Amino acid sequence: MEIRDAGPEDIDGITAIYNDAVLHTTAIWNDQTVDAANRRAWLADRQKLGYPVLVAVDAHQSVLGYASFGDWRAFDGYRHTVEHSVYVRNDQRGRGLGLALMQILIGRAREIGKHVMVAGIEANNAGSIGLHEKLGFEHVGHMKEVGMKFGAWLDLAFMQLRLDARETPEA
Ligand SMILES: CC(C)(COP(=O)(O)OP(=O)(O)OC[C@H]1O[C@@H](n2cnc3c(N)ncnc32)[C@H](O)[C@@H]1OP(=O)(O)O)[C@@H](O)C(=O)NCCC(=O)NCCS
């Protein structure tokens, strides 16, 4: 297994993992699957902003999982805060890939001077909450019934990780 920056050759693998999460999980609160062009545009947008899209691949370069972050909110004052996503292919979970992807992703956020990472997690997603607890994220909020999928209301748990000890932001 190798973790590296994603390229065009990874789009089909990323798209398949994303669509599996749309169809079968409450990790993504979308109902519609996407095509490769959609994920290609997403990858280009992230890379244009200088933000990483990491993939975990096997020896055949098959995508086993991916992780990325983007701006948390689109106002100037939030520019030191990012929100991330992490997905591991359904037959590869529980083998340490999510943890490995996140550890590298957190390092990348630190390298570019981000101060806080935010995770918005469906409140019953024990796997993701356990992963983020293990990474040192703290529980900071719980919003009730702000989403819906598969005919049920969904609660959103917020967790955050402070990436550095800066007492004030630089200009
Ligand atoms: C959540 C997800 C990314 C975790 O990745 P993973 O590769 O399965 O997790 P790892 O094997 O790296 O586990 C790392 C740690 O996370 C925690 N964890 C993982 N799965 C867990 C589970 N089902 N229940 C509780 N804790 C869990 C554990 O602390 C684990 O450490 P341990 O193995 O030493 O106990 C993965 O399960 C996934 O892609 N799920 C579907 C999509 C999703 O929910 N994405 C997150 C959206 S916010």
Short mmCIF file of C-alpha atoms in Angstrom, two decimals, residues 79-161:
data_model
loop_
_atom_site.label_atom_id
_atom_site.label_comp_id
_atom_site.label_asym_id
_atom_site.label_seq_id
_atom_site.Cartn_x
_atom_site.Cartn_y
_atom_site.Cartn_z
CA ARG A 79 -9.31 30.83 6.00
CA HIS A 80 -7.23 28.96 8.58
CA THR A 81 -9.87 26.25 8.99
CA VAL A 82 -10.52 23.30 6.70
CA GLU A 83 -13.09 20.53 6.61
CA HIS A 84 -11.97 17.14 5.39
CA SER A 85 -13.41 13.90 4.12
CA VAL A 86 -11.99 10.38 4.23
CA TYR A 87 -13.33 7.28 2.53
CA VAL A 88 -12.01 3.74 2.49
CA ARG A 89 -13.28 1.18 -0.02
CA ASN A 90 -15.87 -1.04 1.63
CA ASP A 91 -13.74 -4.21 1.39
CA GLN A 92 -10.69 -2.47 2.90
CA ARG A 93 -12.07 -0.98 6.10
CA GLY A 94 -10.66 -1.78 9.52
CA ARG A 95 -7.11 -2.32 8.24
CA GLY A 96 -5.56 0.99 9.19
CA LEU A 97 -6.01 2.79 5.86
CA GLY A 98 -8.28 5.54 7.18
CA LEU A 99 -5.84 6.26 9.99
CA ALA A 100 -2.85 6.33 7.62
CA LEU A 101 -4.60 8.63 5.14
CA MET A 102 -5.66 11.01 7.91
CA GLN A 103 -2.22 11.17 9.50
CA ILE A 104 -0.72 12.31 6.20
CA LEU A 105 -3.61 14.66 5.48
CA ILE A 106 -3.20 16.32 8.89
CA GLY A 107 0.50 16.79 8.16
CA ARG A 108 -0.35 18.46 4.84
CA ALA A 109 -2.76 20.84 6.57
CA ARG A 110 -0.04 21.81 9.03
CA GLU A 111 2.48 22.32 6.22
CA ILE A 112 0.29 24.93 4.56
CA GLY A 113 -0.39 26.78 7.79
CA LYS A 114 -3.91 25.68 8.58
CA HIS A 115 -4.90 26.02 12.23
CA VAL A 116 -8.00 23.85 12.67
CA MET A 117 -9.48 20.81 10.93
CA VAL A 118 -13.22 20.23 11.23
CA ALA A 119 -15.01 16.93 10.79
CA GLY A 120 -18.78 16.90 10.27
CA ILE A 121 -19.86 13.31 10.97
CA GLU A 122 -23.24 11.64 10.95
CA ALA A 123 -23.71 11.13 14.66
CA ASN A 124 -24.25 7.34 14.44
CA ASN A 125 -21.13 6.76 12.33
CA ALA A 126 -19.20 4.90 15.04
CA GLY A 127 -16.32 4.03 12.71
CA SER A 128 -15.62 7.63 11.75
CA ILE A 129 -16.10 8.94 15.28
CA GLY A 130 -13.72 6.26 16.60
CA LEU A 131 -11.17 7.14 13.94
CA HIS A 132 -11.30 10.84 14.76
CA GLU A 133 -11.09 10.22 18.51
CA LYS A 134 -7.99 8.12 17.90
CA LEU A 135 -6.49 11.02 15.91
CA GLY A 136 -7.04 13.41 18.81
CA PHE A 137 -10.11 15.25 17.49
CA GLU A 138 -12.39 16.53 20.24
CA HIS A 139 -16.19 16.55 20.23
CA VAL A 140 -17.36 20.14 19.93
CA GLY A 141 -20.96 20.02 18.79
CA HIS A 142 -24.03 17.99 18.01
CA MET A 143 -26.78 19.30 15.75
CA LYS A 144 -30.06 17.44 15.88
CA GLU A 145 -32.02 16.35 12.80
CA VAL A 146 -30.30 18.78 10.42
CA GLY A 147 -30.15 16.19 7.65
CA MET A 148 -32.09 13.29 6.20
CA LYS A 149 -31.35 10.14 4.23
CA PHE A 150 -32.99 6.77 3.73
CA GLY A 151 -36.21 8.14 5.25
CA ALA A 152 -34.75 9.18 8.60
CA TRP A 153 -33.53 12.42 10.21
CA LEU A 154 -29.79 12.60 10.71
CA ASP A 155 -27.84 14.32 13.49
CA LEU A 156 -24.49 15.93 12.67
CA ALA A 157 -21.62 15.61 15.13
CA PHE A 158 -18.80 18.13 14.85
CA MET A 159 -15.27 17.26 15.90
CA GLN A 160 -12.18 19.42 15.56
CA LEU A 161 -8.42 19.18 15.78
#
